[in-house]
Coordinates of C-alpha atoms and ligand atoms in Angstrom, one line a residue:
X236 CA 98.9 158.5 67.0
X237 CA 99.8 156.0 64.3
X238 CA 97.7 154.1 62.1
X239 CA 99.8 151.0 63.0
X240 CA 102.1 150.8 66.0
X241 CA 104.8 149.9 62.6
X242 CA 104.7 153.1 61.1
X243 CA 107.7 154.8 59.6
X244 CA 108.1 158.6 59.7
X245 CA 110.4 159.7 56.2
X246 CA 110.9 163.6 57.0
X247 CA 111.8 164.8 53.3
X248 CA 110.6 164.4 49.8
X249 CA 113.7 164.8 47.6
X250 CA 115.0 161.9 45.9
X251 CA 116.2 160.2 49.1
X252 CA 112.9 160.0 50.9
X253 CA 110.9 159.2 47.9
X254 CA 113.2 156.0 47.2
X255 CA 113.1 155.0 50.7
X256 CA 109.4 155.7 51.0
X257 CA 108.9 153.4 48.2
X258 CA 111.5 150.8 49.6
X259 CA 109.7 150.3 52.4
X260 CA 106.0 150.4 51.3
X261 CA 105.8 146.7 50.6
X262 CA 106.3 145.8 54.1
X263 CA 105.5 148.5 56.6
X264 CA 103.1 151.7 56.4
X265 CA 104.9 155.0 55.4
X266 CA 103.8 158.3 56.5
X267 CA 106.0 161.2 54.5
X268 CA 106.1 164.5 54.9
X269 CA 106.8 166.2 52.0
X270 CA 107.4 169.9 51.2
X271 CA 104.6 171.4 48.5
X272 CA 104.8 169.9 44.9
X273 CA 106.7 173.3 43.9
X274 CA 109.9 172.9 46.7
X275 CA 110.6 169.0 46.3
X276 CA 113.9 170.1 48.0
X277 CA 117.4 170.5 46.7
X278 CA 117.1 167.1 44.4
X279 CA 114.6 169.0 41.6
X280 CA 117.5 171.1 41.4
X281 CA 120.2 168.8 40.5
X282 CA 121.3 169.1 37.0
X283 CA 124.2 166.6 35.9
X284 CA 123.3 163.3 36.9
X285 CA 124.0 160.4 39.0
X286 CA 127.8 159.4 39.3
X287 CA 127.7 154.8 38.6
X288 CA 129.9 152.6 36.8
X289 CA 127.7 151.5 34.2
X290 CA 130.0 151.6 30.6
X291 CA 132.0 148.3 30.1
X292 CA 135.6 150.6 30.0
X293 CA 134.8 151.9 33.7
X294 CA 135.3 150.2 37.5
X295 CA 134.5 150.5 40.4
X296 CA 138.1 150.6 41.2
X297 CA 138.5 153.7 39.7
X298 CA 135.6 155.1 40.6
X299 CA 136.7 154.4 44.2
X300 CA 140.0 156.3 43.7
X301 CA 138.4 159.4 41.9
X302 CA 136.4 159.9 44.8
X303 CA 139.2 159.6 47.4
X304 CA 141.1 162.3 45.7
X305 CA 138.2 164.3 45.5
X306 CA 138.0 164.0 49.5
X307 CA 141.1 164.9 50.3
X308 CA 142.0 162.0 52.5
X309 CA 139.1 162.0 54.8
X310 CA 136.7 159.6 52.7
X311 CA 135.4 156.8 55.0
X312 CA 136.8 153.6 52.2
X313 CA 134.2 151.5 53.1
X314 CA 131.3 153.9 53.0
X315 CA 133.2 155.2 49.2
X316 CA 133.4 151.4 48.4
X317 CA 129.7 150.4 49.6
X318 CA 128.2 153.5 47.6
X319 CA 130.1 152.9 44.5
X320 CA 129.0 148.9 44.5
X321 CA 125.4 149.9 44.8
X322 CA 125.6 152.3 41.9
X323 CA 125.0 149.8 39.0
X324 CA 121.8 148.1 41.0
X325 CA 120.3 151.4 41.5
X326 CA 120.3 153.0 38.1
X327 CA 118.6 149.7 36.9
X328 CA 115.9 149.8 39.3
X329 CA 115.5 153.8 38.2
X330 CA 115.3 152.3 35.2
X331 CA 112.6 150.0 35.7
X332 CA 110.6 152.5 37.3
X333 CA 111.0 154.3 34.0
X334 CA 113.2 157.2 34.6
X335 CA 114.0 158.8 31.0
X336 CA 117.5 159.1 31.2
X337 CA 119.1 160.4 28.0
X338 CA 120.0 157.5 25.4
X339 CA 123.7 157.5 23.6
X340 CA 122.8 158.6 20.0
X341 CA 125.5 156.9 19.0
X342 CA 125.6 153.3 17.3
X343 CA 128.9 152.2 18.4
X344 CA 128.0 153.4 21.9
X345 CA 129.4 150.8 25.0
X346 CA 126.6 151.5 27.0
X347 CA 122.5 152.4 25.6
X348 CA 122.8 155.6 28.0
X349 CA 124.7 158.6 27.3
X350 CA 127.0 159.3 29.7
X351 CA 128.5 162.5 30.5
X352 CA 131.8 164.0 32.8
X353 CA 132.2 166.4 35.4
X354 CA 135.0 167.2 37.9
X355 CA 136.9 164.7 39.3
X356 CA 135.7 162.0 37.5
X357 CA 138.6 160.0 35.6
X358 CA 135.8 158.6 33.2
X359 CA 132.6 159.6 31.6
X360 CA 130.5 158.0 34.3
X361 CA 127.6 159.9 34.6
X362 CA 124.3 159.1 33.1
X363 CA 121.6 162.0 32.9
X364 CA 118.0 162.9 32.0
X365 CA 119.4 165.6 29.7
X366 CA 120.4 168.5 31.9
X367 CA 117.7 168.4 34.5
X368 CA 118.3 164.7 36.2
X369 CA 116.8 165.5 39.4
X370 CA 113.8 166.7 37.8
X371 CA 113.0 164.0 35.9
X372 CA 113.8 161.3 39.0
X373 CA 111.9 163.2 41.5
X374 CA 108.7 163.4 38.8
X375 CA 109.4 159.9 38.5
X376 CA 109.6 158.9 41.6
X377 CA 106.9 160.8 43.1
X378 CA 104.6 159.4 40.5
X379 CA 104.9 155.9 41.8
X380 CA 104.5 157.2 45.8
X381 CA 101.4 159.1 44.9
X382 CA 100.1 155.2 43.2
X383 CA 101.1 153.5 46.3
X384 CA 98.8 152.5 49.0
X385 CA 100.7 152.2 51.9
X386 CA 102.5 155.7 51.9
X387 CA 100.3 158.3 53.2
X388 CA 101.4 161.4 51.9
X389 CA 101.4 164.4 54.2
X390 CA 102.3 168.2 52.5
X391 CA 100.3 170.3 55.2
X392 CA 102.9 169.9 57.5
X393 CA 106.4 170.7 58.7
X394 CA 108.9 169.2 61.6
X395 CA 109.9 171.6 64.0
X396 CA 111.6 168.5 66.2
X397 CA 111.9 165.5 67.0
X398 CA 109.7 163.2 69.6
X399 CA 112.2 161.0 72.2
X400 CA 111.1 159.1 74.8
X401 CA 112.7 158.5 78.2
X402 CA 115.1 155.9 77.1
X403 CA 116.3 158.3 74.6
X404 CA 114.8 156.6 71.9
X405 CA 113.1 158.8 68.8
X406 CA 109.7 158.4 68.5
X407 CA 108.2 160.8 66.1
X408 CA 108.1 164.2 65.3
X409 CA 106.6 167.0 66.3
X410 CA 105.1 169.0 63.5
X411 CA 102.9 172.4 62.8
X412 CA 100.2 172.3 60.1
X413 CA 99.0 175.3 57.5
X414 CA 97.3 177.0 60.4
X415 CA 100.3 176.8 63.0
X416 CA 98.5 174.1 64.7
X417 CA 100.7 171.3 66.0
X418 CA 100.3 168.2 65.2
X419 CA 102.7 165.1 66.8
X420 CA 103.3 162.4 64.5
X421 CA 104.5 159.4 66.4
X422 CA 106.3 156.3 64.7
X423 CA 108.3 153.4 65.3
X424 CA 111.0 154.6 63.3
X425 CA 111.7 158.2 61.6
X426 CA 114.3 158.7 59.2
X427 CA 114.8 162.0 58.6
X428 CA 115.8 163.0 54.5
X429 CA 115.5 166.7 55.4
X430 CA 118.7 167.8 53.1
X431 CA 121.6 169.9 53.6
X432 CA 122.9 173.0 55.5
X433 CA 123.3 175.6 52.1
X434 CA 120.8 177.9 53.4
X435 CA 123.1 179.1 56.3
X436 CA 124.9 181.2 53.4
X437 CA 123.5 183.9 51.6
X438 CA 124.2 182.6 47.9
X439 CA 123.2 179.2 46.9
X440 CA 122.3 177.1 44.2
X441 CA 119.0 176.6 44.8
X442 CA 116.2 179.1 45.2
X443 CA 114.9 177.4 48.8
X444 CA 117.7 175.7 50.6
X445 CA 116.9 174.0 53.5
X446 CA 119.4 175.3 56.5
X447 CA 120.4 172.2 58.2
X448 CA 117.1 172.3 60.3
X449 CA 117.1 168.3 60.2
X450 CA 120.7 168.2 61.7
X451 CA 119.8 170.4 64.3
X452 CA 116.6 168.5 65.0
X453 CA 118.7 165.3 65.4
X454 CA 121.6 167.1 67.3
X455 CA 118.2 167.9 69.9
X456 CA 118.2 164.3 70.6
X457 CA 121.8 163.8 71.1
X458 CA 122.6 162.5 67.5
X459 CA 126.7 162.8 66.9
X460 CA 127.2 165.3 63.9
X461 CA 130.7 165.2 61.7
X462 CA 132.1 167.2 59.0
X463 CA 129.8 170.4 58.8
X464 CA 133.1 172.4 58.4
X465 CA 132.8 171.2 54.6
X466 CA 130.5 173.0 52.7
X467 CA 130.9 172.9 49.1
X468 CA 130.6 175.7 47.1
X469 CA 129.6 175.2 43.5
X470 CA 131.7 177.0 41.2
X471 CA 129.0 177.7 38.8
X472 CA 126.3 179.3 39.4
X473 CA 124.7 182.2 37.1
X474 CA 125.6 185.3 38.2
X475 CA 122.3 187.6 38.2
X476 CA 121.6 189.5 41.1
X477 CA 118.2 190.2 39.6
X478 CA 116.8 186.6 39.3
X479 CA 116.8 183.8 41.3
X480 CA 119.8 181.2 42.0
X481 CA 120.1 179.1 38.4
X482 CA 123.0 176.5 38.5
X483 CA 125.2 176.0 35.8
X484 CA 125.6 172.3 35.1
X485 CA 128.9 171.0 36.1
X486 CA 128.2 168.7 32.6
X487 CA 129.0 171.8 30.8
X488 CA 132.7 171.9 31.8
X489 CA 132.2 168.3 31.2
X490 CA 131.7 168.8 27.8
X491 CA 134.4 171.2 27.0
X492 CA 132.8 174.2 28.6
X493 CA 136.0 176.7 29.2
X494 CA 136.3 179.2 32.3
X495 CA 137.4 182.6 31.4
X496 CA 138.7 185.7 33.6
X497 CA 137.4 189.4 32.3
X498 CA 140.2 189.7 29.3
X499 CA 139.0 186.5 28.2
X500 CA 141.7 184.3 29.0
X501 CA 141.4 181.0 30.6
X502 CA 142.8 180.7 34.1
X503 CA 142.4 177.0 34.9
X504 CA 145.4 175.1 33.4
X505 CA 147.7 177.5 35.8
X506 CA 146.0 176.4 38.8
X507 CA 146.0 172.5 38.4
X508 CA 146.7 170.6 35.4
X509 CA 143.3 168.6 35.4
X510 CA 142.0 172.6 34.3
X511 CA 138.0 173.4 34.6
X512 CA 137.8 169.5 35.0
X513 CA 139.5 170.2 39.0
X514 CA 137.3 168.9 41.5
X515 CA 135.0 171.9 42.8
X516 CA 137.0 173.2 46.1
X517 CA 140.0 173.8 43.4
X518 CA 137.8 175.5 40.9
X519 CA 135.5 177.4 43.5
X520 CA 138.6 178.4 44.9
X521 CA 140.5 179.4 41.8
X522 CA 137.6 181.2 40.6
X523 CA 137.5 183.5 44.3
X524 CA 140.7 184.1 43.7
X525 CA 140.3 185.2 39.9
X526 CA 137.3 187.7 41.4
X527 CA 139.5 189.1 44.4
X528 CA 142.5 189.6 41.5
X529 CA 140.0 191.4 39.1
X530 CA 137.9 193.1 41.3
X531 CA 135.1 191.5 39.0
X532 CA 132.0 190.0 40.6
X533 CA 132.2 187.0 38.7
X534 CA 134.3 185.1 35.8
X535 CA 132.8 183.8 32.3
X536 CA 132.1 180.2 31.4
X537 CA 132.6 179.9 27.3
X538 CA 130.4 177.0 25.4
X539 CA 130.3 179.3 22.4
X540 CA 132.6 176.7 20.3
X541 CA 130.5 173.7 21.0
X542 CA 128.4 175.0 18.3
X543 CA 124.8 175.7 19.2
X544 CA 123.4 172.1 18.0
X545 CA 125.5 170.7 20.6
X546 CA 125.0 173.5 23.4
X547 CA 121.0 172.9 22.7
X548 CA 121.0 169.3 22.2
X549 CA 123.1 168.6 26.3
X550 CA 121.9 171.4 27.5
X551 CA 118.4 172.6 26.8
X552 CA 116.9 173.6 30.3
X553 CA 120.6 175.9 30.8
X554 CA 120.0 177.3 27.1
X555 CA 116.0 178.3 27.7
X556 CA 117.0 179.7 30.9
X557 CA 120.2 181.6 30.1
X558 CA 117.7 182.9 26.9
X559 CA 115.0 183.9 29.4
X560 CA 117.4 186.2 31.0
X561 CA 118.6 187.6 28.2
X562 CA 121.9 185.5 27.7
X563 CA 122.3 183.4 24.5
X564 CA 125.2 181.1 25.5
X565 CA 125.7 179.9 22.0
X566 CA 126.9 183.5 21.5
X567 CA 128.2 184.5 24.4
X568 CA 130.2 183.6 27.2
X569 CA 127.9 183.1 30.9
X570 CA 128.8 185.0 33.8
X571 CA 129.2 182.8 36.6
X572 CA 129.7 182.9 40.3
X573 CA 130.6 180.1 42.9
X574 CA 127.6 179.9 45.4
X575 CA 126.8 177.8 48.5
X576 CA 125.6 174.0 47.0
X577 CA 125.8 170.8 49.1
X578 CA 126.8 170.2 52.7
X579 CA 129.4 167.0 52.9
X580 CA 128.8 167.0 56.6
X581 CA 125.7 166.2 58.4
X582 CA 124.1 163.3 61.0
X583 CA 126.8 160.8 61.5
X584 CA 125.4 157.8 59.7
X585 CA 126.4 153.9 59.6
X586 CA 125.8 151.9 56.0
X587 CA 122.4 151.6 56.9
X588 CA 121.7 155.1 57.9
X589 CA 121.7 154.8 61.5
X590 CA 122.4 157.5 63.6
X591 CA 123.9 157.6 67.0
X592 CA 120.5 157.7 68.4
X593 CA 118.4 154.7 68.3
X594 CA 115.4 154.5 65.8
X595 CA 116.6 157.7 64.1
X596 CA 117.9 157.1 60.9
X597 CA 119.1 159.9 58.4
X598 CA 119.6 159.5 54.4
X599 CA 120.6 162.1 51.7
X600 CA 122.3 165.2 52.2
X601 CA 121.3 165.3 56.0
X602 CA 123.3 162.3 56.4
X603 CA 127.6 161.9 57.2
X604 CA 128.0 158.7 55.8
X605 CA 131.8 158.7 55.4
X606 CA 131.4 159.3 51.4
X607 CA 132.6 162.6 51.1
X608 CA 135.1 163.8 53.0
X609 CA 136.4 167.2 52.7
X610 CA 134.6 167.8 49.1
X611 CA 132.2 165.9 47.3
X612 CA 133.0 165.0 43.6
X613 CA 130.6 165.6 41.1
X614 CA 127.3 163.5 40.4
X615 CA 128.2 161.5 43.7
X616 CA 125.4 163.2 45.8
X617 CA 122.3 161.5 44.0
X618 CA 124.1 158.1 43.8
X619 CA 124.5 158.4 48.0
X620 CA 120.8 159.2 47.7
X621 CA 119.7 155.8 46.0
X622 CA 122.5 153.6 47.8
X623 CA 121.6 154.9 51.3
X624 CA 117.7 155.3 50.9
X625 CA 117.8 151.9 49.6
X626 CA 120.0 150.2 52.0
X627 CA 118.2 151.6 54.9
X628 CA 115.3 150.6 53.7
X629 CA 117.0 146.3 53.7
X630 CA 117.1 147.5 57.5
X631 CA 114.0 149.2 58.4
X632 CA 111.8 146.7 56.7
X633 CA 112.6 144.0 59.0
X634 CA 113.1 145.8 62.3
X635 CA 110.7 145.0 65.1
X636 CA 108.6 147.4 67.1
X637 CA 109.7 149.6 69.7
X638 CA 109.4 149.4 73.6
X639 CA 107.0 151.0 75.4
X640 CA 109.1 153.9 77.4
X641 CA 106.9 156.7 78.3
X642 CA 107.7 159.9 76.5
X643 CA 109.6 163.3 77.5
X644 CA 107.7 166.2 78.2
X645 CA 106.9 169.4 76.3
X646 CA 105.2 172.3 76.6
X647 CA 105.4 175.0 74.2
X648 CA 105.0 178.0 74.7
X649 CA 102.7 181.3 73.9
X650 CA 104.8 184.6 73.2
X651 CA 104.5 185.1 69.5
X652 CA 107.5 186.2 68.0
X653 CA 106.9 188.4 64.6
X654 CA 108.1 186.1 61.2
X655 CA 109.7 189.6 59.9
X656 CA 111.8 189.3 62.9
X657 CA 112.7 185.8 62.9
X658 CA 113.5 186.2 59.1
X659 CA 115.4 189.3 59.9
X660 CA 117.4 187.4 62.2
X661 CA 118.1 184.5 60.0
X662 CA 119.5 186.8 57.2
X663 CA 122.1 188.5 59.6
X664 CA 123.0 184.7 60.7
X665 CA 123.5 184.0 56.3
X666 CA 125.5 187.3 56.3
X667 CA 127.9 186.4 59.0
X668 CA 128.5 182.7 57.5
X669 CA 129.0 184.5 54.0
X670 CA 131.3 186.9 55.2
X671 CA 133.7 184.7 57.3
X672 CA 133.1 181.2 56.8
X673 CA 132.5 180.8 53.2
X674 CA 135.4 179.5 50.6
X675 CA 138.4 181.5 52.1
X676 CA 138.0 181.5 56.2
X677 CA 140.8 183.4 58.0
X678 CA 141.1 183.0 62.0
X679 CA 140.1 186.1 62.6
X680 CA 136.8 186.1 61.0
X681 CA 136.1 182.6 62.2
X682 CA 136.6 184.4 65.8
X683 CA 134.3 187.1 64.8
X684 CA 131.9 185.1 63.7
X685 CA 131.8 183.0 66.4
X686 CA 131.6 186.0 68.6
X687 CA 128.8 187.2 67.0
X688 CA 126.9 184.4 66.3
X689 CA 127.3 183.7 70.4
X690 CA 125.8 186.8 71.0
X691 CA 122.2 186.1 68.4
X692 CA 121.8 182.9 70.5
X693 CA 122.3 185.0 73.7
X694 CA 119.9 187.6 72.6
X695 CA 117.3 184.7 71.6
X696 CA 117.7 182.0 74.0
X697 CA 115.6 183.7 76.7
X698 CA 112.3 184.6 74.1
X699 CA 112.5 180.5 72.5
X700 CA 111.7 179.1 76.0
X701 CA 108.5 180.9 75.9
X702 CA 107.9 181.3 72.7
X703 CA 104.7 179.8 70.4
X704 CA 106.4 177.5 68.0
X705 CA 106.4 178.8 64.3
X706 CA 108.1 177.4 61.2
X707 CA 109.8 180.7 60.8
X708 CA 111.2 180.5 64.6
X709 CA 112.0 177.1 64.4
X710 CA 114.2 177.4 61.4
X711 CA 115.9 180.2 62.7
X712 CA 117.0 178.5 66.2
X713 CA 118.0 175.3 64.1
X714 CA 120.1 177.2 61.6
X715 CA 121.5 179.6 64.6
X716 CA 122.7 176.8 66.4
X717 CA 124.1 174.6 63.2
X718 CA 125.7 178.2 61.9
X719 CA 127.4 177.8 65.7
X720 CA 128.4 174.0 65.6
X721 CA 129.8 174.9 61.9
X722 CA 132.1 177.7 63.2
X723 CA 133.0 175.4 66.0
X724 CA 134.4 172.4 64.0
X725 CA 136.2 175.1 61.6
X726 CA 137.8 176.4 63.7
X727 CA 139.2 173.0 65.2
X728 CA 140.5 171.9 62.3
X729 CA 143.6 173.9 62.3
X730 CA 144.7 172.6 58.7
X731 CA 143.4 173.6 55.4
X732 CA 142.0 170.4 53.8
X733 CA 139.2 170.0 50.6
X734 CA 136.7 172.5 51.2
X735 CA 138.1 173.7 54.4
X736 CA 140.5 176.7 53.1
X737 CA 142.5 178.9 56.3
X738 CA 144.8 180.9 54.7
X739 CA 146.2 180.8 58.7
X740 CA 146.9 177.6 58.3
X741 CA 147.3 176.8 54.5
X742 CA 149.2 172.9 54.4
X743 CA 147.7 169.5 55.2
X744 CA 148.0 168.6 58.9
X745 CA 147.8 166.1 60.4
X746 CA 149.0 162.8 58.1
X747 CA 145.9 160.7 59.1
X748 CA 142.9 163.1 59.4
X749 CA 139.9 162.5 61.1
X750 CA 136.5 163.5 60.6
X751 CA 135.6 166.0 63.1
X752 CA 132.7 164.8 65.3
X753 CA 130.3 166.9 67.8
X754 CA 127.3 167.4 69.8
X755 CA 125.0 170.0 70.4
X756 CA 126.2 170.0 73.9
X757 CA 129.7 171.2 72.9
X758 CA 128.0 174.7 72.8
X759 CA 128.4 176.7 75.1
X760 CA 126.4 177.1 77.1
X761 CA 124.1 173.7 75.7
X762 CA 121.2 175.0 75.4
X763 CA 121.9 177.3 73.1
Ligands
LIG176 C1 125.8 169.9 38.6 O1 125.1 169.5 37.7 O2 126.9 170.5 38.5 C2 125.3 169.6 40.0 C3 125.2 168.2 40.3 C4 126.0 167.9 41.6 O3 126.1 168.7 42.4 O4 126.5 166.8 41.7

């Protein structure tokens, strides 16, 4: 049980539950679970920066309009608007909090921060802690949770689902501990900051991506989800099929970085006349189509004539690495590949972060706020972080306490079910989304995959019932089901539209899209 009947449950310890964590400490007790020090989810990973009008010759105005191009037509305005108001308020108090963002060298400068460009963006509008931003916030950040005494920090445990009680209403989370001993942590309000769906596909950006297990758990209670047909695929990553996922800064196009095919000749300015500076479905999508032309398994980004005192001065973290692995990009072009990076779907979310289900709130990546779209521009993703966490927080801080509604039952069961198996499973769930649903989806394949991933729930349903819970099992039925829901909602949207490509149906449909919206109970059957 709680500490105080008060309590707030944050699932999620990337940059969205550490703001909101800290948001909310001053008036009500904070318990957050956290992954370990070394996963700080996909935030630590984030390279470029945070997208805000901050230099005197930008607007919000414009900002607003980059962004709805970027979405293709399905941005929510008034979650684009709310977001890109917030932006200025939110660096400051990052700021204050002492985040080292990198300063403008430059003495004629308009603004004291540099500030960099990346795809999409009309204007340089994106300030940076050199090349590893989400680094340097979450370190930040975290330092000032770890201070504070009314968050209790929890990193020996992980949610395998949410608590409800009888009226519906979320009341916790049930959780396992190091041991596989459960634990329930009950609270007056959760939010759940648990990050995206990237880990349903076999290539991503990030070495541990989280595979939409917070959507699912929110779906459990009935939560509306939107968009999850939109997964962005980042168009650079490294390519090294020896090492682990390493992105390639979007900033690095941003500062003149050029995309080359395998004679060495850009390919860019034939596809769209905004060139390697495209937002990322048209240069993730160019670049497939480059690799399916070639027969190559991946293109070249050129900095070489930056010079290396510029190439290590922006980007020292992509220089060391690219050196550890035996690429000096001052001297030679990177091989890169486009690989699974942010989900623009998620929990339907108001400007507060309320979901559809009462006291459940969702921030971050987990979240459909309306922001996106069809395909997130650049740099946007760590400014919904800070607008939402924060705004949420305005909310939280003053809501009351809950009712007293007794609580559903649960029993879990005792079958063990082998982790090798559950992983095993989980990989042939990543293969099938890689192979049909990734940046090209055809009908067929979106019918096979459906077809086959009906038939893993059908195999699986019957063992889960009676089943002792594990982390491994519990991501694997979460994903499952979200790889489902995903398949679903592409498959109804018969247009092609931002990240959504169906060569079946290649044009814009209908003139006034809108968001696709489901339950977990549009499965069939619902249970699984
Ligand atoms: C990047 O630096 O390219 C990634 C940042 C983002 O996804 O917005």
């Amino acid at each position: 049980m709680p500490d105080s009947p008060h309590e707030t449950l944050i699932i999620g310890g990337g940059i969205a539950g550490l703001v909101l964590a800290l948001e909310i400490a001053e008036r009500r007790p904070v318990t957050l679970l956290q992954p370990s020090r070394e996963a700080l989810g996909a935030s630590r990973w984030a390279q470029g920066g945070i997208a805000a009008v901050l230099s005197p010759d930008d607007d919000v105005e414009a900002h607003v309009a980059d962004t709805l191009v970027a979405g293709d037509g399905l941005c929510d305005e008034a979650a684009v608007r709310f977001t890109v108001e917030q932006g200025p308020a939110a660096i400051e108090w990052l700021l204050s909090l002492g985040v080292p963002f990198t300063p403008d060298p430059d003495p004629e400068a308009r603004y004291p921060y540099h500030l960099t460009r990346e795809g999409g963006h009309g204007a340089r509008r994106i300030i940076h802690a050199d090349d590893a931003t989400g680094r340097a916030v979450v370190e930040t950040l975290r330092q000032h949770v770890e201070r504070h005494p009314a968050i209790r920090l929890r990193t020996d445990l992980t949610a395998i689902g949410l608590i409800a009680d009888v009226a519906g209403h979320c009341r916790g989370a049930r959780c396992l501990d190091e041991n596989g001993g459960l634990v329930e942590l009950m609270a007056a309000d959760t939010v759940l900051a648990t990050g995206g769906a990237s880990g349903l596909f076999r290539h991503t950006t990030s070495p541990d991506p989280a595979c939409g297990e917070g959507m699912l758990m929110a779906a459990e209670l009935g939560a509306e989800l939107m968009n999850l047909e939109f997964q962005q695929f980042h168009p650079t990553c490294l390519f090294d099929p020896d090492g682990p996922p390493f992105l390639i800064s979007e900033a690095v196009r941003g500062e003149g970085g050029l995309l080359l095919d395998a004679d060495g000749r850009r390919f860019m300015p034939e596809v769209d006349p905004r060139a390697e500076l495209a937002p990322r479905d048209v240069v993730a999508r160019a670049i497939d189509a480059e690799m399916q032309r070639s027969g190559r398994d991946h293109v070249w980004l050129d900095v070489r004539h930056l010079g290396e005192d510029a190439i290590r001065h922006h980007f020292p973290t992509i220089h060391a690495y690219c050196a550890s692995r035996g690429i000096d990009i001052a001297r030679e072009p990177i091989p890169v590949v486009p690989a699974a990076h942010y989900s623009c779907g998620g929990v339907s979310t108001d400007l507060e972060g309320a979901t559809t289900v009462p006291r459940l709130h969702a921030v971050g990546e987990v979240a459909g706020t309306g922001l996106h779209g069809a395909n997130r521009m650049a740099s946007n993703s760590l400014l919904e972080c800070l607008a939402f966490a924060r705004s949420c927080a305005r909310r939280l801080r003053d809501a009351s306490a809950p009712g007293d509604a007794p609580l559903t039952s649960w029993q879990p069961g005792t079958s063990p079910v082998p982790d090798a198996e559950c992983q095993a499973l989980l990989s042939e769930v990543r293969t099938i989304m890689s192979e049909s649903v990734a940046i090209v989806r055809h009908d067929a394949g979106l019918a096979a995959a459906e077809e086959r991933l009906a038939e893993l729930a059908e195999r699986l349903a019957p063992c889960i019932a009676e089943a002792r819970p594990s982390v491994p099992l519990a991501r694997l039925w979460h994903a499952l089901r979200l790889a489902r829901l995903t398949v679903a909602s592409a498959r109804a949207r018969r247009e092609s539209r931002g990240l959504h490509f169906n060569p079946d149906c290649p044009l814009h449909g209908d003139p006034a899209p809108q968001p696709s919206r489901l339950y977990l109970s549009d499965l069939t059957p619902a249970s699984h």
